[in-house]
């Protein structure tokens, strides 16, 4: 396990795509920064401090600063990878609060975000876009968060299941509607039963319960921000049938009505 501090933003010194039609050896070197290697085609057996790390398509290997790494054999012909070199921080490798926990070798084949973030980082680096260093730092932070392991590794995070993750994106992008299990089943190409079980294992809730809790939580924020906004407008904007259904569910969830919450915020703003 590798611990990466989140106390400061890291700087990317180099990133690119490697392709070898015939196969090449990995450079024999010891670096003073991290080398993130994401394999998009083929395989490679890389050694770090006498430990072998066979990496194949869809996997990511992190080579650490101050450690000798190399290969004894060439990568497979047609190998293609994306890599980036980034700075280390003094607090790295300390299990301190806020530190990100990453595996040395991670199977990313079920997380398309990893490849997408690598591609964006490489594009920004070489195209010299405006505010490129700020963009690179933000993209690297997102990449590290995607790779981070939950504190309880046995927990199934809803955002780590690619199918559930795509469904949650729908919920957050289209808060004006409720999705049925049948719609989401078609969207995810899974049976209703399979999707229902998978969603519950990942989130601990049913599809309907999750959407309802999310919308009621969002409604609290809407009322706080816009205390003079009509209940009907809020209800319809979040997919409820009308303000009466919304008010009933709101009170059941929080123990007070949305009108009472509106009144509190109205009085406070006057």
PDB file of C-alpha atoms in Angstrom:
ATOM      1  CA  UNK A   1       0.000   0.000   0.000  1.00  0.00           C
ATOM      2  CA  UNK A   2       1.214   3.510  -0.853  1.00  0.00           C
ATOM      3  CA  UNK A   3       0.151   6.542   1.219  1.00  0.00           C
ATOM      4  CA  UNK A   4       0.051   9.835  -0.685  1.00  0.00           C
ATOM      5  CA  UNK A   5      -0.358  13.040   1.278  1.00  0.00           C
ATOM      6  CA  UNK A   6      -3.117  15.454   0.264  1.00  0.00           C
ATOM      7  CA  UNK A   7      -1.485  18.407   2.006  1.00  0.00           C
ATOM      8  CA  UNK A   8      -0.409  20.112  -1.230  1.00  0.00           C
ATOM      9  CA  UNK A   9      -0.893  19.891  -4.966  1.00  0.00           C
ATOM     10  CA  UNK A  10       1.638  17.871  -6.953  1.00  0.00           C
ATOM     11  CA  UNK A  11       3.395  18.953 -10.115  1.00  0.00           C
ATOM     12  CA  UNK A  12       3.533  16.818 -13.259  1.00  0.00           C
ATOM     13  CA  UNK A  13       6.991  16.977 -14.836  1.00  0.00           C
ATOM     14  CA  UNK A  14       6.305  14.715 -17.819  1.00  0.00           C
ATOM     15  CA  UNK A  15       3.526  12.609 -19.326  1.00  0.00           C
ATOM     16  CA  UNK A  16       2.994  10.923 -22.671  1.00  0.00           C
ATOM     17  CA  UNK A  17       1.928   7.807 -24.568  1.00  0.00           C
ATOM     18  CA  UNK A  18       4.430   5.023 -25.288  1.00  0.00           C
ATOM     19  CA  UNK A  19       4.039   2.587 -28.154  1.00  0.00           C
ATOM     20  CA  UNK A  20       6.466  -0.146 -29.171  1.00  0.00           C
ATOM     21  CA  UNK A  21       5.756  -2.322 -32.236  1.00  0.00           C
ATOM     22  CA  UNK A  22       8.642  -4.720 -31.486  1.00  0.00           C
ATOM     23  CA  UNK A  23       9.005  -4.548 -27.705  1.00  0.00           C
ATOM     24  CA  UNK A  24      11.420  -2.554 -25.513  1.00  0.00           C
ATOM     25  CA  UNK A  25      13.051  -2.774 -22.079  1.00  0.00           C
ATOM     26  CA  UNK A  26      11.857  -0.507 -19.294  1.00  0.00           C
ATOM     27  CA  UNK A  27      14.461   2.181 -18.440  1.00  0.00           C
ATOM     28  CA  UNK A  28      16.918   1.106 -15.731  1.00  0.00           C
ATOM     29  CA  UNK A  29      16.736   3.985 -13.275  1.00  0.00           C
ATOM     30  CA  UNK A  30      15.978   5.424  -9.861  1.00  0.00           C
ATOM     31  CA  UNK A  31      13.807   8.527  -9.973  1.00  0.00           C
ATOM     32  CA  UNK A  32      13.122  11.266  -7.437  1.00  0.00           C
ATOM     33  CA  UNK A  33       9.419  11.337  -8.325  1.00  0.00           C
ATOM     34  CA  UNK A  34       6.508   8.954  -8.910  1.00  0.00           C
ATOM     35  CA  UNK A  35       6.038   7.152 -12.212  1.00  0.00           C
ATOM     36  CA  UNK A  36       2.397   6.194 -12.911  1.00  0.00           C
ATOM     37  CA  UNK A  37       2.193   3.641 -15.729  1.00  0.00           C
ATOM     38  CA  UNK A  38      -1.200   2.719 -17.209  1.00  0.00           C
ATOM     39  CA  UNK A  39      -1.175  -0.137 -19.736  1.00  0.00           C
ATOM     40  CA  UNK A  40      -3.644   0.216 -22.608  1.00  0.00           C
ATOM     41  CA  UNK A  41      -2.341  -2.650 -24.780  1.00  0.00           C
ATOM     42  CA  UNK A  42      -0.017  -5.606 -24.203  1.00  0.00           C
ATOM     43  CA  UNK A  43       1.966  -6.517 -21.100  1.00  0.00           C
ATOM     44  CA  UNK A  44       5.251  -5.798 -19.339  1.00  0.00           C
ATOM     45  CA  UNK A  45       7.125  -7.364 -16.437  1.00  0.00           C
ATOM     46  CA  UNK A  46       8.643  -4.486 -14.451  1.00  0.00           C
ATOM     47  CA  UNK A  47      10.900  -4.926 -11.425  1.00  0.00           C
ATOM     48  CA  UNK A  48      11.169  -2.495  -8.524  1.00  0.00           C
ATOM     49  CA  UNK A  49      13.678  -3.260  -5.759  1.00  0.00           C
ATOM     50  CA  UNK A  50      13.765  -6.962  -6.833  1.00  0.00           C
ATOM     51  CA  UNK A  51       9.964  -7.332  -6.744  1.00  0.00           C
ATOM     52  CA  UNK A  52       8.312  -8.307 -10.032  1.00  0.00           C
ATOM     53  CA  UNK A  53       5.168  -6.484 -11.131  1.00  0.00           C
ATOM     54  CA  UNK A  54       3.670  -8.112 -14.233  1.00  0.00           C
ATOM     55  CA  UNK A  55       1.370  -5.432 -15.636  1.00  0.00           C
ATOM     56  CA  UNK A  56      -1.183  -6.087 -18.380  1.00  0.00           C
ATOM     57  CA  UNK A  57      -3.871  -4.213 -20.289  1.00  0.00           C
ATOM     58  CA  UNK A  58      -6.165  -2.201 -18.028  1.00  0.00           C
ATOM     59  CA  UNK A  59      -3.767  -2.175 -15.064  1.00  0.00           C
ATOM     60  CA  UNK A  60      -1.868   0.705 -13.463  1.00  0.00           C
ATOM     61  CA  UNK A  61       1.493   0.442 -11.690  1.00  0.00           C
ATOM     62  CA  UNK A  62       2.968   3.092  -9.408  1.00  0.00           C
ATOM     63  CA  UNK A  63       6.774   3.176  -9.282  1.00  0.00           C
ATOM     64  CA  UNK A  64       8.012   5.070  -6.235  1.00  0.00           C
ATOM     65  CA  UNK A  65      10.723   7.740  -5.887  1.00  0.00           C
ATOM     66  CA  UNK A  66      14.071   6.546  -4.548  1.00  0.00           C
ATOM     67  CA  UNK A  67      13.459   2.935  -5.635  1.00  0.00           C
ATOM     68  CA  UNK A  68      15.365   1.214  -8.419  1.00  0.00           C
ATOM     69  CA  UNK A  69      13.167  -0.092 -11.243  1.00  0.00           C
ATOM     70  CA  UNK A  70      13.920  -1.823 -14.531  1.00  0.00           C
ATOM     71  CA  UNK A  71      12.942  -4.843 -16.640  1.00  0.00           C
ATOM     72  CA  UNK A  72      14.844  -7.999 -17.595  1.00  0.00           C
ATOM     73  CA  UNK A  73      12.676  -8.748 -20.598  1.00  0.00           C
ATOM     74  CA  UNK A  74      11.070  -6.640 -23.287  1.00  0.00           C
ATOM     75  CA  UNK A  75       7.420  -5.729 -23.195  1.00  0.00           C
ATOM     76  CA  UNK A  76       5.080  -7.576 -25.536  1.00  0.00           C
ATOM     77  CA  UNK A  77       5.128  -6.415 -29.186  1.00  0.00           C
ATOM     78  CA  UNK A  78       2.497  -3.768 -29.829  1.00  0.00           C
ATOM     79  CA  UNK A  79       2.620  -2.573 -26.219  1.00  0.00           C
ATOM     80  CA  UNK A  80       1.000   0.804 -25.589  1.00  0.00           C
ATOM     81  CA  UNK A  81       0.830   2.701 -22.312  1.00  0.00           C
ATOM     82  CA  UNK A  82       0.182   6.119 -20.861  1.00  0.00           C
ATOM     83  CA  UNK A  83       2.478   7.430 -18.152  1.00  0.00           C
ATOM     84  CA  UNK A  84       3.005  10.459 -15.983  1.00  0.00           C
ATOM     85  CA  UNK A  85       5.771  11.568 -13.635  1.00  0.00           C
ATOM     86  CA  UNK A  86       4.721  13.645 -10.643  1.00  0.00           C
ATOM     87  CA  UNK A  87       6.403  15.140  -7.602  1.00  0.00           C
ATOM     88  CA  UNK A  88       6.476  13.604  -4.142  1.00  0.00           C
ATOM     89  CA  UNK A  89       5.636  15.315  -0.845  1.00  0.00           C
ATOM     90  CA  UNK A  90       7.553  15.042   2.463  1.00  0.00           C
ATOM     91  CA  UNK A  91       4.475  13.561   4.172  1.00  0.00           C
ATOM     92  CA  UNK A  92       4.120  10.694   1.673  1.00  0.00           C
ATOM     93  CA  UNK A  93       4.189   7.110   2.983  1.00  0.00           C
ATOM     94  CA  UNK A  94       2.771   8.231   6.332  1.00  0.00           C
ATOM     95  CA  UNK A  95      -0.726   6.934   7.209  1.00  0.00           C
ATOM     96  CA  UNK A  96      -1.725  10.420   8.337  1.00  0.00           C
ATOM     97  CA  UNK A  97      -5.299  11.783   8.371  1.00  0.00           C
ATOM     98  CA  UNK A  98      -6.369  12.736   4.870  1.00  0.00           C
ATOM     99  CA  UNK A  99      -3.686  10.635   3.168  1.00  0.00           C
ATOM    100  CA  UNK A 100      -4.816   8.732   0.082  1.00  0.00           C
ATOM    101  CA  UNK A 101      -4.251   4.968   0.129  1.00  0.00           C
ATOM    102  CA  UNK A 102      -3.277   3.509  -3.246  1.00  0.00           C
ATOM    103  CA  UNK A 103      -2.291   0.031  -4.366  1.00  0.00           C
ATOM    104  CA  UNK A 104       1.037  -0.449  -6.145  1.00  0.00           C
ATOM    105  CA  UNK A 105      -0.753  -2.355  -8.888  1.00  0.00           C
ATOM    106  CA  UNK A 106      -4.421  -1.641  -9.618  1.00  0.00           C
ATOM    107  CA  UNK A 107      -6.832  -3.249 -12.066  1.00  0.00           C
ATOM    108  CA  UNK A 108      -8.597  -0.279 -13.669  1.00  0.00           C
ATOM    109  CA  UNK A 109     -10.360  -2.210 -16.429  1.00  0.00           C
ATOM    110  CA  UNK A 110     -13.785  -1.527 -14.878  1.00  0.00           C
ATOM    111  CA  UNK A 111     -13.148   2.167 -14.330  1.00  0.00           C
ATOM    112  CA  UNK A 112     -13.084   4.098 -17.634  1.00  0.00           C
ATOM    113  CA  UNK A 113     -12.466   7.321 -15.701  1.00  0.00           C
ATOM    114  CA  UNK A 114      -8.826   6.336 -15.178  1.00  0.00           C
ATOM    115  CA  UNK A 115      -8.061   6.147 -18.897  1.00  0.00           C
ATOM    116  CA  UNK A 116     -10.102   9.296 -19.569  1.00  0.00           C
ATOM    117  CA  UNK A 117      -8.198  11.292 -16.936  1.00  0.00           C
ATOM    118  CA  UNK A 118      -4.835  10.091 -18.256  1.00  0.00           C
ATOM    119  CA  UNK A 119      -5.842  11.192 -21.754  1.00  0.00           C
ATOM    120  CA  UNK A 120      -6.930  14.620 -20.513  1.00  0.00           C
ATOM    121  CA  UNK A 121      -3.708  15.086 -18.556  1.00  0.00           C
ATOM    122  CA  UNK A 122      -1.579  14.243 -21.599  1.00  0.00           C
ATOM    123  CA  UNK A 123      -3.610  16.519 -23.854  1.00  0.00           C
ATOM    124  CA  UNK A 124      -3.391  19.480 -21.462  1.00  0.00           C
ATOM    125  CA  UNK A 125       0.342  18.933 -20.899  1.00  0.00           C
ATOM    126  CA  UNK A 126       1.305  18.920 -24.573  1.00  0.00           C
ATOM    127  CA  UNK A 127      -1.238  21.412 -25.933  1.00  0.00           C
ATOM    128  CA  UNK A 128      -0.119  24.101 -23.469  1.00  0.00           C
ATOM    129  CA  UNK A 129      -3.660  25.211 -22.745  1.00  0.00           C
ATOM    130  CA  UNK A 130      -4.300  28.379 -20.765  1.00  0.00           C
ATOM    131  CA  UNK A 131      -3.678  27.849 -17.045  1.00  0.00           C
ATOM    132  CA  UNK A 132      -2.227  24.433 -17.916  1.00  0.00           C
ATOM    133  CA  UNK A 133      -0.463  23.922 -14.559  1.00  0.00           C
ATOM    134  CA  UNK A 134      -3.681  24.612 -12.670  1.00  0.00           C
ATOM    135  CA  UNK A 135      -5.584  22.228 -14.949  1.00  0.00           C
ATOM    136  CA  UNK A 136      -2.917  19.521 -14.596  1.00  0.00           C
ATOM    137  CA  UNK A 137      -2.939  19.756 -10.813  1.00  0.00           C
ATOM    138  CA  UNK A 138      -6.725  19.484 -10.686  1.00  0.00           C
ATOM    139  CA  UNK A 139      -6.792  16.527 -13.091  1.00  0.00           C
ATOM    140  CA  UNK A 140      -4.072  14.747 -11.126  1.00  0.00           C
ATOM    141  CA  UNK A 141      -6.048  15.237  -7.904  1.00  0.00           C
ATOM    142  CA  UNK A 142      -9.073  13.648  -9.592  1.00  0.00           C
ATOM    143  CA  UNK A 143      -6.957  10.741 -10.831  1.00  0.00           C
ATOM    144  CA  UNK A 144      -5.534  10.069  -7.363  1.00  0.00           C
ATOM    145  CA  UNK A 145      -9.026  10.166  -5.848  1.00  0.00           C
ATOM    146  CA  UNK A 146     -10.244   7.643  -8.434  1.00  0.00           C
ATOM    147  CA  UNK A 147      -7.354   5.338  -7.544  1.00  0.00           C
ATOM    148  CA  UNK A 148      -7.670   5.749  -3.788  1.00  0.00           C
ATOM    149  CA  UNK A 149      -8.725   2.715  -1.758  1.00  0.00           C
ATOM    150  CA  UNK A 150     -11.543   3.194   0.822  1.00  0.00           C
ATOM    151  CA  UNK A 151     -10.508   3.069   4.464  1.00  0.00           C
ATOM    152  CA  UNK A 152     -12.493  -0.139   4.835  1.00  0.00           C
ATOM    153  CA  UNK A 153     -11.393  -1.982   1.750  1.00  0.00           C
ATOM    154  CA  UNK A 154     -14.106  -4.594   2.195  1.00  0.00           C
ATOM    155  CA  UNK A 155     -16.805  -1.935   1.765  1.00  0.00           C
ATOM    156  CA  UNK A 156     -18.298  -1.786  -1.712  1.00  0.00           C
ATOM    157  CA  UNK A 157     -18.331   1.894  -2.580  1.00  0.00           C
ATOM    158  CA  UNK A 158     -21.206   2.918  -4.819  1.00  0.00           C
ATOM    159  CA  UNK A 159     -18.854   5.057  -6.859  1.00  0.00           C
ATOM    160  CA  UNK A 160     -16.512   2.113  -7.518  1.00  0.00           C
ATOM    161  CA  UNK A 161     -19.104  -0.078  -9.193  1.00  0.00           C
ATOM    162  CA  UNK A 162     -19.060   1.197 -12.813  1.00  0.00           C
ATOM    163  CA  UNK A 163     -22.713   0.321 -13.457  1.00  0.00           C
ATOM    164  CA  UNK A 164     -23.966   1.958 -10.263  1.00  0.00           C
ATOM    165  CA  UNK A 165     -21.641   4.905 -10.818  1.00  0.00           C
ATOM    166  CA  UNK A 166     -23.217   5.611 -14.220  1.00  0.00           C
ATOM    167  CA  UNK A 167     -26.676   5.414 -12.681  1.00  0.00           C
ATOM    168  CA  UNK A 168     -25.717   7.849  -9.910  1.00  0.00           C
ATOM    169  CA  UNK A 169     -24.462  10.250 -12.579  1.00  0.00           C
ATOM    170  CA  UNK A 170     -27.959  10.141 -14.079  1.00  0.00           C
ATOM    171  CA  UNK A 171     -29.523  10.926 -10.710  1.00  0.00           C
ATOM    172  CA  UNK A 172     -27.316  13.976 -10.158  1.00  0.00           C
ATOM    173  CA  UNK A 173     -27.592  15.271 -13.718  1.00  0.00           C
ATOM    174  CA  UNK A 174     -31.374  14.882 -13.994  1.00  0.00           C
ATOM    175  CA  UNK A 175     -32.769  15.740 -10.581  1.00  0.00           C
ATOM    176  CA  UNK A 176     -36.065  16.760 -12.195  1.00  0.00           C
ATOM    177  CA  UNK A 177     -37.221  13.158 -12.581  1.00  0.00           C
ATOM    178  CA  UNK A 178     -37.472   9.783 -10.880  1.00  0.00           C
ATOM    179  CA  UNK A 179     -36.028   6.837 -12.811  1.00  0.00           C
ATOM    180  CA  UNK A 180     -37.835   3.517 -12.737  1.00  0.00           C
ATOM    181  CA  UNK A 181     -36.038   0.203 -12.325  1.00  0.00           C
ATOM    182  CA  UNK A 182     -37.169  -0.753 -15.824  1.00  0.00           C
ATOM    183  CA  UNK A 183     -35.594   2.362 -17.352  1.00  0.00           C
ATOM    184  CA  UNK A 184     -32.332   1.817 -15.496  1.00  0.00           C
ATOM    185  CA  UNK A 185     -32.347  -1.866 -16.418  1.00  0.00           C
ATOM    186  CA  UNK A 186     -32.463  -0.929 -20.095  1.00  0.00           C
ATOM    187  CA  UNK A 187     -29.843   1.782 -19.586  1.00  0.00           C
ATOM    188  CA  UNK A 188     -27.401  -0.622 -17.902  1.00  0.00           C
ATOM    189  CA  UNK A 189     -28.204  -3.715 -20.020  1.00  0.00           C
ATOM    190  CA  UNK A 190     -28.961  -5.743 -16.887  1.00  0.00           C
ATOM    191  CA  UNK A 191     -32.120  -7.490 -15.807  1.00  0.00           C
ATOM    192  CA  UNK A 192     -34.311  -5.672 -13.288  1.00  0.00           C
ATOM    193  CA  UNK A 193     -33.479  -8.283 -10.649  1.00  0.00           C
ATOM    194  CA  UNK A 194     -29.710  -8.163 -11.270  1.00  0.00           C
ATOM    195  CA  UNK A 195     -29.624  -4.363 -11.268  1.00  0.00           C
ATOM    196  CA  UNK A 196     -31.751  -4.096  -8.138  1.00  0.00           C
ATOM    197  CA  UNK A 197     -29.464  -6.446  -6.207  1.00  0.00           C
ATOM    198  CA  UNK A 198     -26.293  -4.799  -7.466  1.00  0.00           C
ATOM    199  CA  UNK A 199     -27.523  -1.310  -6.611  1.00  0.00           C
ATOM    200  CA  UNK A 200     -28.573  -2.349  -3.107  1.00  0.00           C
ATOM    201  CA  UNK A 201     -25.211  -4.042  -2.433  1.00  0.00           C
ATOM    202  CA  UNK A 202     -23.347  -0.920  -3.563  1.00  0.00           C
ATOM    203  CA  UNK A 203     -25.453   1.733  -1.827  1.00  0.00           C
ATOM    204  CA  UNK A 204     -27.376  -0.058   0.917  1.00  0.00           C
ATOM    205  CA  UNK A 205     -30.629   1.313  -0.515  1.00  0.00           C
ATOM    206  CA  UNK A 206     -33.139   0.483  -3.191  1.00  0.00           C
ATOM    207  CA  UNK A 207     -33.167   2.584  -6.356  1.00  0.00           C
ATOM    208  CA  UNK A 208     -36.325   4.402  -5.249  1.00  0.00           C
ATOM    209  CA  UNK A 209     -35.116   4.970  -1.668  1.00  0.00           C
ATOM    210  CA  UNK A 210     -31.814   6.398  -2.905  1.00  0.00           C
ATOM    211  CA  UNK A 211     -33.502   8.818  -5.307  1.00  0.00           C
ATOM    212  CA  UNK A 212     -36.020   9.928  -2.705  1.00  0.00           C
ATOM    213  CA  UNK A 213     -33.368  10.567  -0.034  1.00  0.00           C
ATOM    214  CA  UNK A 214     -31.224  12.475  -2.550  1.00  0.00           C
ATOM    215  CA  UNK A 215     -34.099  14.681  -3.703  1.00  0.00           C
ATOM    216  CA  UNK A 216     -35.230  15.489  -0.167  1.00  0.00           C
ATOM    217  CA  UNK A 217     -31.659  16.390   0.758  1.00  0.00           C
ATOM    218  CA  UNK A 218     -31.439  18.647  -2.304  1.00  0.00           C
ATOM    219  CA  UNK A 219     -34.759  20.253  -1.408  1.00  0.00           C
ATOM    220  CA  UNK A 220     -33.393  21.285   2.001  1.00  0.00           C
ATOM    221  CA  UNK A 221     -30.597  23.150   0.245  1.00  0.00           C
ATOM    222  CA  UNK A 222     -33.048  24.749  -2.213  1.00  0.00           C
ATOM    223  CA  UNK A 223     -35.210  26.039   0.625  1.00  0.00           C
ATOM    224  CA  UNK A 224     -32.149  27.433   2.436  1.00  0.00           C
ATOM    225  CA  UNK A 225     -30.927  29.226  -0.689  1.00  0.00           C
ATOM    226  CA  UNK A 226     -34.324  30.407  -1.965  1.00  0.00           C
ATOM    227  CA  UNK A 227     -36.718  30.724   1.030  1.00  0.00           C
ATOM    228  CA  UNK A 228     -39.223  32.714  -1.063  1.00  0.00           C
ATOM    229  CA  UNK A 229     -39.398  30.093  -3.814  1.00  0.00           C
ATOM    230  CA  UNK A 230     -42.766  28.360  -4.099  1.00  0.00           C
ATOM    231  CA  UNK A 231     -43.127  24.800  -2.816  1.00  0.00           C
ATOM    232  CA  UNK A 232     -44.767  23.750  -6.063  1.00  0.00           C
ATOM    233  CA  UNK A 233     -41.790  24.961  -8.095  1.00  0.00           C
ATOM    234  CA  UNK A 234     -39.327  23.111  -5.852  1.00  0.00           C
ATOM    235  CA  UNK A 235     -41.449  19.951  -5.891  1.00  0.00           C
ATOM    236  CA  UNK A 236     -41.764  19.857  -9.673  1.00  0.00           C
ATOM    237  CA  UNK A 237     -38.086  20.703 -10.177  1.00  0.00           C
ATOM    238  CA  UNK A 238     -37.163  17.577  -8.198  1.00  0.00           C
ATOM    239  CA  UNK A 239     -39.592  15.212  -9.890  1.00  0.00           C
ATOM    240  CA  UNK A 240     -42.375  15.091  -7.296  1.00  0.00           C
ATOM    241  CA  UNK A 241     -45.981  14.844  -8.468  1.00  0.00           C
ATOM    242  CA  UNK A 242     -47.037  18.019  -6.644  1.00  0.00           C
ATOM    243  CA  UNK A 243     -46.288  20.108  -3.554  1.00  0.00           C
ATOM    244  CA  UNK A 244     -48.598  17.989  -1.394  1.00  0.00           C
ATOM    245  CA  UNK A 245     -46.742  14.753  -2.103  1.00  0.00           C
ATOM    246  CA  UNK A 246     -43.448  16.603  -1.585  1.00  0.00           C
ATOM    247  CA  UNK A 247     -44.542  18.134   1.733  1.00  0.00           C
ATOM    248  CA  UNK A 248     -45.784  14.787   3.065  1.00  0.00           C
ATOM    249  CA  UNK A 249     -42.529  12.981   2.223  1.00  0.00           C
ATOM    250  CA  UNK A 250     -40.406  15.880   3.480  1.00  0.00           C
ATOM    251  CA  UNK A 251     -42.122  15.889   6.878  1.00  0.00           C
ATOM    252  CA  UNK A 252     -41.878  12.119   7.178  1.00  0.00           C
ATOM    253  CA  UNK A 253     -38.130  12.327   6.490  1.00  0.00           C
ATOM    254  CA  UNK A 254     -37.177  15.329   8.658  1.00  0.00           C
ATOM    255  CA  UNK A 255     -39.970  15.645  11.234  1.00  0.00           C
ATOM    256  CA  UNK A 256     -41.059  19.124  10.143  1.00  0.00           C
ATOM    257  CA  UNK A 257     -42.707  20.515   7.033  1.00  0.00           C
ATOM    258  CA  UNK A 258     -40.915  22.387   4.231  1.00  0.00           C
ATOM    259  CA  UNK A 259     -43.158  25.371   5.004  1.00  0.00           C
ATOM    260  CA  UNK A 260     -41.755  25.491   8.541  1.00  0.00           C
ATOM    261  CA  UNK A 261     -38.210  25.409   7.183  1.00  0.00           C
ATOM    262  CA  UNK A 262     -39.064  28.153   4.692  1.00  0.00           C
ATOM    263  CA  UNK A 263     -40.512  30.261   7.487  1.00  0.00           C
ATOM    264  CA  UNK A 264     -37.342  29.947   9.555  1.00  0.00           C
ATOM    265  CA  UNK A 265     -35.130  31.069   6.675  1.00  0.00           C
ATOM    266  CA  UNK A 266     -37.522  33.854   5.694  1.00  0.00           C
ATOM    267  CA  UNK A 267     -37.508  35.244   9.222  1.00  0.00           C
ATOM    268  CA  UNK A 268     -33.709  35.026   9.390  1.00  0.00           C
ATOM    269  CA  UNK A 269     -33.297  36.966   6.138  1.00  0.00           C
ATOM    270  CA  UNK A 270     -35.587  39.824   7.187  1.00  0.00           C
TER     271      UNK A 270
END
